[in-house]
mmCIF file of C-alpha atoms in Angstrom:
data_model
loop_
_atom_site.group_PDB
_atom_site.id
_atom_site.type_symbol
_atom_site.label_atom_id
_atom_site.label_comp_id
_atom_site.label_asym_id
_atom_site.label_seq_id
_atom_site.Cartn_x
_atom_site.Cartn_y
_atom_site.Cartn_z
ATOM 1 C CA UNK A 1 -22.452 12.557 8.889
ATOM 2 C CA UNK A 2 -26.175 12.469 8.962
ATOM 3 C CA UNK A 3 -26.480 15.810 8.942
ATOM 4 C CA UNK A 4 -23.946 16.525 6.096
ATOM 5 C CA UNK A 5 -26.105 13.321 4.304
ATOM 6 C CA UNK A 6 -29.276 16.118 4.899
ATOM 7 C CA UNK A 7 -27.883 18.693 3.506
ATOM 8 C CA UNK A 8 -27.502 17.250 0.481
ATOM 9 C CA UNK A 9 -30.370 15.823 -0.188
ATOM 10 C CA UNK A 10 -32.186 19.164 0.700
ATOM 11 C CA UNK A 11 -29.419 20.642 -2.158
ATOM 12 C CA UNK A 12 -30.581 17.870 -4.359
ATOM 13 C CA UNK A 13 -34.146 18.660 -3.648
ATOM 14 C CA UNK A 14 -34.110 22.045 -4.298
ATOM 15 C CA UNK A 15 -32.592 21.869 -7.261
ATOM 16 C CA UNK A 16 -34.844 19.921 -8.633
ATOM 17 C CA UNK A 17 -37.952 21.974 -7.792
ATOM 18 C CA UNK A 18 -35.855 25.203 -9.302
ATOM 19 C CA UNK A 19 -35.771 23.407 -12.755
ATOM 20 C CA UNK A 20 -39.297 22.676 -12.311
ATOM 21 C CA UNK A 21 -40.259 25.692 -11.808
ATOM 22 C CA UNK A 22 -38.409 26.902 -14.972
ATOM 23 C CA UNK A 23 -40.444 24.280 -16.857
ATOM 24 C CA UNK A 24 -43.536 26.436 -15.623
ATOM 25 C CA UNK A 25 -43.102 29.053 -18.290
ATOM 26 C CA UNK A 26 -41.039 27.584 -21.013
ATOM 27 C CA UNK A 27 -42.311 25.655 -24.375
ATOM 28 C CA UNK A 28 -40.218 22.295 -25.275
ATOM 29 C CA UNK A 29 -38.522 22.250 -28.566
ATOM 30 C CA UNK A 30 -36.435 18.465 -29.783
ATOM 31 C CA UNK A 31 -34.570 18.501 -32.931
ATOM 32 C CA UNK A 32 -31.314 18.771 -34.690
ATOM 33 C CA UNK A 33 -29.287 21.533 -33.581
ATOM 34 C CA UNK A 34 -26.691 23.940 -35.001
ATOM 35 C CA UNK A 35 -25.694 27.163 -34.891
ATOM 36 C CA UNK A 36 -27.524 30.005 -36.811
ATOM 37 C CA UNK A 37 -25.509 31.568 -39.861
ATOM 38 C CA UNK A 38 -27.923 33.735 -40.421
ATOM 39 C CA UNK A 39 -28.875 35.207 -37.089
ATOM 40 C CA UNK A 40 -26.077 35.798 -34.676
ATOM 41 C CA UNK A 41 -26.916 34.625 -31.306
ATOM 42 C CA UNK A 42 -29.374 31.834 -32.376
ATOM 43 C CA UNK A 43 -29.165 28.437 -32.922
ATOM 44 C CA UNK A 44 -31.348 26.221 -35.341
ATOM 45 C CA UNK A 45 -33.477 23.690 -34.480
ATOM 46 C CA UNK A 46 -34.086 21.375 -36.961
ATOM 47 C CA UNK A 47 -37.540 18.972 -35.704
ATOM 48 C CA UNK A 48 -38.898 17.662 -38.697
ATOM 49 C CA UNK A 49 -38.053 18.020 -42.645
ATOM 50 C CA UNK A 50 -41.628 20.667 -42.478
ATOM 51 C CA UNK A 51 -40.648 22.604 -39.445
ATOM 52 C CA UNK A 52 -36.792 24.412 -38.873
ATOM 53 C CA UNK A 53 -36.904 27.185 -35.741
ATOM 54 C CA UNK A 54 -34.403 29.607 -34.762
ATOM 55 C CA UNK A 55 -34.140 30.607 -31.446
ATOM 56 C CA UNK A 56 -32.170 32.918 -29.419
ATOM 57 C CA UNK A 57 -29.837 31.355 -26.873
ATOM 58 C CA UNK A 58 -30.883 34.178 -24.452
ATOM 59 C CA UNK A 59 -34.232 32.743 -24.668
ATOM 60 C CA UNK A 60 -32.844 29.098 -23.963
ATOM 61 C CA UNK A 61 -33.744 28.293 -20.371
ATOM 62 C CA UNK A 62 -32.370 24.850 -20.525
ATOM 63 C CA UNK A 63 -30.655 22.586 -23.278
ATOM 64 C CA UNK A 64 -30.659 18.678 -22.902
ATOM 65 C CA UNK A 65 -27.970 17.177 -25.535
ATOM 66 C CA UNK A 66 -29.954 14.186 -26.959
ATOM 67 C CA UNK A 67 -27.312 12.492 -28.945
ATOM 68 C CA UNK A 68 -24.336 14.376 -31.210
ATOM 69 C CA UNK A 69 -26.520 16.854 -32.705
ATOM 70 C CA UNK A 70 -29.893 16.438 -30.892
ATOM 71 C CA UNK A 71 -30.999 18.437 -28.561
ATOM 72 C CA UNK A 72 -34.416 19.197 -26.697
ATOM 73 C CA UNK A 73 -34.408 22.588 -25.637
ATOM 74 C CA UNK A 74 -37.146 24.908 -23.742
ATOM 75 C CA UNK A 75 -37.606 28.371 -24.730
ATOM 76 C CA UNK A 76 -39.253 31.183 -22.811
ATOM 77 C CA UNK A 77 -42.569 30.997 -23.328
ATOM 78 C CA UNK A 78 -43.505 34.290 -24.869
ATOM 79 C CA UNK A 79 -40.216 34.452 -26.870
ATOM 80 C CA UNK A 80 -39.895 35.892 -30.176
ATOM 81 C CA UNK A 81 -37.957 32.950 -32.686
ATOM 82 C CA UNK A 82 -38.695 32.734 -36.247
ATOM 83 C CA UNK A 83 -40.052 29.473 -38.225
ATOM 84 C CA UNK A 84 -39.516 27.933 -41.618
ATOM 85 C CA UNK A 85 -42.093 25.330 -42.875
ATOM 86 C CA UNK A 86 -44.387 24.111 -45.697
ATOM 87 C CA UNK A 87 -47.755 25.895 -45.797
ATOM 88 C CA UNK A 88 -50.483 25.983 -48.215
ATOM 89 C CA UNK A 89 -52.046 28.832 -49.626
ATOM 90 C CA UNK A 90 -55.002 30.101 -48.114
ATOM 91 C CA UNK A 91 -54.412 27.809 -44.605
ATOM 92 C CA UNK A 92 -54.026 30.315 -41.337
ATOM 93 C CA UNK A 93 -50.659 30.587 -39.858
ATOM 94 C CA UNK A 94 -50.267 29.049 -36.372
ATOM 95 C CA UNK A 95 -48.597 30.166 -33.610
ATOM 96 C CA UNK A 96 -45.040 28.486 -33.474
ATOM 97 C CA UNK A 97 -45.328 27.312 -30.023
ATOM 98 C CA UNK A 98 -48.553 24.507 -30.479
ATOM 99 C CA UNK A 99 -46.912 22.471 -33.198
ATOM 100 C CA UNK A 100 -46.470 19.527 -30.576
ATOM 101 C CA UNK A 101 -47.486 16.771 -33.557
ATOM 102 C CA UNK A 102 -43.387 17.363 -34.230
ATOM 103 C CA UNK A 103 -42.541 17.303 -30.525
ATOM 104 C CA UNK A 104 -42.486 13.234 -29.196
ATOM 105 C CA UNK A 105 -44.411 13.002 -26.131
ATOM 106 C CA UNK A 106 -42.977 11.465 -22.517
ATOM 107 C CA UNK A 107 -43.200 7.994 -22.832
ATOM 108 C CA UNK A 108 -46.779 6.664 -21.427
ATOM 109 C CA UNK A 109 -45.930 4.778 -17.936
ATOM 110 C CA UNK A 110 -47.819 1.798 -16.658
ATOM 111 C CA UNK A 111 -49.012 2.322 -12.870
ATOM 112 C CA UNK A 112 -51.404 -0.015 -11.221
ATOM 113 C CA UNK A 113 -55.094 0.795 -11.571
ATOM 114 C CA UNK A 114 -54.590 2.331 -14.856
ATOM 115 C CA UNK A 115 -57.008 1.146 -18.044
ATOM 116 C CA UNK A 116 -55.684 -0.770 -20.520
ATOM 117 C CA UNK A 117 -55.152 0.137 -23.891
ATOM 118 C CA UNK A 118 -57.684 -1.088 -26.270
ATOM 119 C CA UNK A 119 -56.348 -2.474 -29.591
ATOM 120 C CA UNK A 120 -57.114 -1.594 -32.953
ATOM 121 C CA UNK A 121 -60.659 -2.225 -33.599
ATOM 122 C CA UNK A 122 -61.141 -2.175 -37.162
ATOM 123 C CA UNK A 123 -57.953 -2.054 -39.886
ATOM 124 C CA UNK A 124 -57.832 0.073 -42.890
ATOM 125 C CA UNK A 125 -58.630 -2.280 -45.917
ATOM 126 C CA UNK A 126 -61.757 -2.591 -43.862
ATOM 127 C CA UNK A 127 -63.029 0.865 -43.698
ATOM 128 C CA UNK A 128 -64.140 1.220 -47.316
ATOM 129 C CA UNK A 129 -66.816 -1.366 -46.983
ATOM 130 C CA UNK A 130 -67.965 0.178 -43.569
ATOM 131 C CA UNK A 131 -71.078 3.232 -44.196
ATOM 132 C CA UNK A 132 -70.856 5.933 -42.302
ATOM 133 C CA UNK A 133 -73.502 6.346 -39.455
ATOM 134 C CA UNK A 134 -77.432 7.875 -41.114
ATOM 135 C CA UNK A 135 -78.139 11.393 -40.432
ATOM 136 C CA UNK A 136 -81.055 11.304 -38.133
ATOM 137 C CA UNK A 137 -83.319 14.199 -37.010
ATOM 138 C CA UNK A 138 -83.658 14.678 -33.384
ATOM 139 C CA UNK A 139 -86.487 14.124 -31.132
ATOM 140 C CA UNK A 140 -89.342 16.896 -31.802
ATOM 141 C CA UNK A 141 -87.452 18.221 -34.915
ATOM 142 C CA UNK A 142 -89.845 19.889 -37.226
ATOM 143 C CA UNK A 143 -90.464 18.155 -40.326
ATOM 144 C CA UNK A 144 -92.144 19.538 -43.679
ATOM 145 C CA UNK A 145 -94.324 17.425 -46.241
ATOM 146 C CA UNK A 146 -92.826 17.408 -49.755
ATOM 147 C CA UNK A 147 -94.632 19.992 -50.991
ATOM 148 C CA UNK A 148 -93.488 22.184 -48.465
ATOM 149 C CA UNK A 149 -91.405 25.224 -49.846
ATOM 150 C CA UNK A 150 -89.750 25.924 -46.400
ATOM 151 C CA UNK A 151 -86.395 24.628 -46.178
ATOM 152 C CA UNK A 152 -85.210 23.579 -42.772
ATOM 153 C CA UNK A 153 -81.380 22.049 -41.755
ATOM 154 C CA UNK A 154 -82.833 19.088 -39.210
ATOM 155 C CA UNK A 155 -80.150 18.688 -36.835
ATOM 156 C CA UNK A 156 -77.862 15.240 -36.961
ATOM 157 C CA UNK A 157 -78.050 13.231 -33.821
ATOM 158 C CA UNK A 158 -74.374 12.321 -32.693
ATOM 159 C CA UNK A 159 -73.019 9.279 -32.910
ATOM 160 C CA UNK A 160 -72.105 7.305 -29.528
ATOM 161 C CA UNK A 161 -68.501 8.225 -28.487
ATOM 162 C CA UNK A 162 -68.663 4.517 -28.093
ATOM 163 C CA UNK A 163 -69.045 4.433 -31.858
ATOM 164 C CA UNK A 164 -65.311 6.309 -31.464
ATOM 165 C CA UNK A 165 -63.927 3.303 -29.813
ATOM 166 C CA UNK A 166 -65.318 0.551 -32.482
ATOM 167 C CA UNK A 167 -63.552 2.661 -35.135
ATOM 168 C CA UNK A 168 -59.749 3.314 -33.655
ATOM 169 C CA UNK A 169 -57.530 1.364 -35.219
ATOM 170 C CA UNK A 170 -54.238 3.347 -34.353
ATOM 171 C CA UNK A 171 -54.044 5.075 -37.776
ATOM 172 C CA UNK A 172 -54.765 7.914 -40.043
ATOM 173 C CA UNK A 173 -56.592 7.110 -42.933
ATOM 174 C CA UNK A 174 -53.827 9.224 -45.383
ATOM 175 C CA UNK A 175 -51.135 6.712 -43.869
ATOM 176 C CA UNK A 176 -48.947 9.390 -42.238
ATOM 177 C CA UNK A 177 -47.492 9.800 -38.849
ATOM 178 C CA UNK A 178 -45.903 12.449 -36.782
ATOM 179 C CA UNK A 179 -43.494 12.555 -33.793
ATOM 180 C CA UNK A 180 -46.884 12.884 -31.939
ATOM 181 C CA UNK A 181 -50.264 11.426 -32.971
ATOM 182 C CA UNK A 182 -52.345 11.413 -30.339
ATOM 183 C CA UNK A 183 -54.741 14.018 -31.801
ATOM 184 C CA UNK A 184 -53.829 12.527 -35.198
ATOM 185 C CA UNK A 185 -55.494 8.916 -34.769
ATOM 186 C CA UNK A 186 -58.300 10.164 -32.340
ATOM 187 C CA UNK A 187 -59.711 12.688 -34.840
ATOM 188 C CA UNK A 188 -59.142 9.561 -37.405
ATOM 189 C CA UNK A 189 -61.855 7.151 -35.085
ATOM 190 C CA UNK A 190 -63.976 10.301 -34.931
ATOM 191 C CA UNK A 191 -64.198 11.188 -37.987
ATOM 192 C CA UNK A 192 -64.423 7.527 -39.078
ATOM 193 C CA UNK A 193 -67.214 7.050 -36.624
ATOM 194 C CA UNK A 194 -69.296 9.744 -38.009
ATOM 195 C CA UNK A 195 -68.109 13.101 -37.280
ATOM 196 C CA UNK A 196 -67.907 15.047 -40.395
ATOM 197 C CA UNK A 197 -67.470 18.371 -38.833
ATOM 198 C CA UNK A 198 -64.276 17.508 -38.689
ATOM 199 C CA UNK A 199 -63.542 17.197 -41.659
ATOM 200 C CA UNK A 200 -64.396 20.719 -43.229
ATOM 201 C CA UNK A 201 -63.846 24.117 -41.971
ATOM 202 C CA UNK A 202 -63.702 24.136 -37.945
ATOM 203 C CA UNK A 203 -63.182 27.055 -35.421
ATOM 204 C CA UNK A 204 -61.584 24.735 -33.026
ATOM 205 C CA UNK A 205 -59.016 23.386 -35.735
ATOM 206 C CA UNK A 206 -56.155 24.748 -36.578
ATOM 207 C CA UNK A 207 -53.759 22.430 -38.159
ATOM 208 C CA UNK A 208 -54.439 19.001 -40.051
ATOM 209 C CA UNK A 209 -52.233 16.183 -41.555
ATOM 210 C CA UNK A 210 -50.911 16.563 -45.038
ATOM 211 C CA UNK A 211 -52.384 13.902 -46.502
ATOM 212 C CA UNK A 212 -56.034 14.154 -48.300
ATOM 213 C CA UNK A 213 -57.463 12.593 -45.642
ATOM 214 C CA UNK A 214 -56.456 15.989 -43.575
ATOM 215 C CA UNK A 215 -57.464 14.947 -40.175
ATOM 216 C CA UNK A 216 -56.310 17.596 -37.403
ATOM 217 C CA UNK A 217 -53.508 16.805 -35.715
ATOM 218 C CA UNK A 218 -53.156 18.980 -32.252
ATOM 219 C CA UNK A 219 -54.580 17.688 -29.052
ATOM 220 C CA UNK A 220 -54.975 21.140 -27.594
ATOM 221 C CA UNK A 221 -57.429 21.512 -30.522
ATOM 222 C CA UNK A 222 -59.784 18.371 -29.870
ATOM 223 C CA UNK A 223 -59.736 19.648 -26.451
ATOM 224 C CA UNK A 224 -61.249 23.204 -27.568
ATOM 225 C CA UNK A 225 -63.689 20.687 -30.103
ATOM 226 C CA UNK A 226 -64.429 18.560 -26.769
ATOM 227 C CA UNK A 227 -65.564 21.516 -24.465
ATOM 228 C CA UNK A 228 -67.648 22.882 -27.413
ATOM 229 C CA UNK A 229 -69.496 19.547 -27.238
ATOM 230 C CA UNK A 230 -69.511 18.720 -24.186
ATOM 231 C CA UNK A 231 -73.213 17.985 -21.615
ATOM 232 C CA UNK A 232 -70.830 16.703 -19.095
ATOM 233 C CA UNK A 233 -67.600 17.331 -17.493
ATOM 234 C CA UNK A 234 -65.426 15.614 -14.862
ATOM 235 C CA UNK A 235 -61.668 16.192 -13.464
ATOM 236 C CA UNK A 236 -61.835 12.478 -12.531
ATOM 237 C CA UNK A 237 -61.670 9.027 -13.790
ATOM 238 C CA UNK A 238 -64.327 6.801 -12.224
ATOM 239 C CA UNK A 239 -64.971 3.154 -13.222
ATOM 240 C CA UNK A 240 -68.940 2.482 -14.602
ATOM 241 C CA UNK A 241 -69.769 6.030 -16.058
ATOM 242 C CA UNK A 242 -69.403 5.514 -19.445
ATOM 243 C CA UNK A 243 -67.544 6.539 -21.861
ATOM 244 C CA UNK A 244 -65.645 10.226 -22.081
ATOM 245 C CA UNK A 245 -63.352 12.072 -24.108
ATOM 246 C CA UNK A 246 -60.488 12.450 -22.236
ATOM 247 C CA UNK A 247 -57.550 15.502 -22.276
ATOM 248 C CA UNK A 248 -54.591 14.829 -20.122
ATOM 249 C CA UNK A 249 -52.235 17.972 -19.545
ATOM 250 C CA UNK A 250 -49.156 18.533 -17.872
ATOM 251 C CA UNK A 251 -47.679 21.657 -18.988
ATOM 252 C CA UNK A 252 -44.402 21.191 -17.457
ATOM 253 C CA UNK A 253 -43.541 17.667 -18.980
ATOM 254 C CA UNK A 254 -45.269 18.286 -22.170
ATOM 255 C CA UNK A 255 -46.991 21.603 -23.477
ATOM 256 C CA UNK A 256 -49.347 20.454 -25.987
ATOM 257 C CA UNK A 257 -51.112 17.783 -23.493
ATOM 258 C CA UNK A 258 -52.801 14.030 -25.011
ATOM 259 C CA UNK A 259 -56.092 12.955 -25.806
ATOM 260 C CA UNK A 260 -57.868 9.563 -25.829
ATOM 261 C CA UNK A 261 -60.944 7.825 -25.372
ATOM 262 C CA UNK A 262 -61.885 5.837 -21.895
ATOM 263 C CA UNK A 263 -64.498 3.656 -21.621
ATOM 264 C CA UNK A 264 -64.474 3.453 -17.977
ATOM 265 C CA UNK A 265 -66.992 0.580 -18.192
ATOM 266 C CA UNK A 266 -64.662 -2.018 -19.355
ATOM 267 C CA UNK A 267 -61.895 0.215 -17.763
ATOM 268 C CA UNK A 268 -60.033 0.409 -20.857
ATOM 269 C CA UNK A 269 -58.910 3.569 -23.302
ATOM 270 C CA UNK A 270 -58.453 4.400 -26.498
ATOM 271 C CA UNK A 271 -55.268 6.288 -27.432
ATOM 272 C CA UNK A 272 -51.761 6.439 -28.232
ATOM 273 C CA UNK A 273 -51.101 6.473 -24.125
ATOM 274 C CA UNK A 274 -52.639 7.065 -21.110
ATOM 275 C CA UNK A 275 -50.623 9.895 -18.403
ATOM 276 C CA UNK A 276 -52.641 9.115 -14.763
ATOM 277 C CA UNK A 277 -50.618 11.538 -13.007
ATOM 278 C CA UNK A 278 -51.477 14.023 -15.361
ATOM 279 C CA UNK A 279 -54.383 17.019 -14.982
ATOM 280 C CA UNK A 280 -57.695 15.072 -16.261
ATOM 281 C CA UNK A 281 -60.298 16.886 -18.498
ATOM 282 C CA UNK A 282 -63.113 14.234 -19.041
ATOM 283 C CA UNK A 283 -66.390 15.286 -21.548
ATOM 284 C CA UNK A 284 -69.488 13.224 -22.476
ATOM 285 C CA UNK A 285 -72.120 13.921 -24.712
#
């Protein structure tokens, strides 16, 4: 009996680990589903009224029904599949596997020794009477007399990522929301707080919000923005070393990763979750 009991559970284990390992090199997809009548062999994947996919069912690795027509489905990373959605002129096109904003991410769990979320710090109606931080010219700078004809750009000094924190309020300034907005409402405190390279033309960004407040939208993005800023880097959460830009990733649950603030001071983070278990990417500057 025991033994038999074993068995199974070895079954049962190994199971499990085989769909994990399928996870390993597939891309998660959640939408409304149908067959293609255009493309034999595909099925349509409906996950927001801007994005439709088709895919190829031999590129399906597994399908989890979600309700009578909703499915969440991961394809083979690598696959070919072809994408309808609202562009604008001029914008460049994006891969169709990073456009996570559409994708809902796991639900954030709550294990002991975690930070706490931090609340909104400031709400909208506020924000118009609230100046952005002063360009200021950094230590040892040159500097030129009026009469000077040479023209020199005097670099800004950055604002706190503390500054970050005192600006989240859980929102994007253009009002919208996506399926995922983890990037979305980050880039919002950021850019609130003082970060105007965000706001205009950016290697690191490749997809913004709609609205005209356009802030970028992908996590994977602020990540590549975080490492391009970063004096300081850690793989590890410690209590009392200030605050850090934080990207969480774990490919196999959910491709495109999170991002958040933590002030590990007052142990507490800004964000639309915090993943623990998770792979930790921490920056300061």
């Amino acid at each position: 009996m025991a033994e038999h009991f074993m068995k199974a559970q070895q079954g049962d284990l190994s199971s499990l680990m085989e769909r994990a390992a399928k996870h390993n090199s597939t891309v998660p997809f959640e939408g409304y589903s149908r067959e293609d009548g255009n493309i034999p062999g595909n099925i349509v994947v409906v996950v927001s009224d801007e994005s439709v996919y088709s895919f190829a069912n031999s590129d399906i690795m597994e399908r989890e029904q979600l309700g009578e027509d909703r499915v969440r489905v991961w394809v083979r990373a690598g696959a070919t599949a072809f994408r309808m959605s609202r562009i604008r002129a001029g914008e460049p096109e994006d891969s169709f596997t990073v456009a996570m904003e559409h994708i809902a991410p796991p639900a954030s769990p709550r294990l002991a020794g975690d930070p706490t979320a931090a609340s909104a710090s400031v709400a909208d109606e506020q924000m118009e009477h609230i100046a952005p931080p002063p360009s200021e010219g950094l230590a040892g700078a040159p500097s030129y007399a009026g009469g000077d004809t040479a023209q020199v750009t005097v670099p800004r000094v950055l604002p706190p990522l503390s500054s970050v924190g005192s600006h989240w309020t859980e929102s994007c300034l253009g009002g919208d929301t996506f399926a995922n907005n983890c990037a979305h409402f980050l880039s919002d405190a950021f850019i609130r707080a003082g970060y105007t390279e965000l706001t205009t033309a950016n290697p690191y960004i490749n997809a913004r919000c709609y609205t005209y407040a356009r802030r970028p939208i992908r996590a994977r993005d602020m990540w590549a923005w975080f490492q391009s800023r970063a004096v300081r880097r850690s793989n590890t959460p410690t209590r009392n070393t200030g605050w850090w830009a934080v990207f969480q990733l774990n490919e196999a649950a959910y491709w495109g990763g999170h991002v958040l603030l933590l002030d590990t001071d007052a142990w507490r983070y800004y964000g639309t979750g915090y993943y623990g278990t998770w792979n930790q990417y921490l920056y300061q500057w």
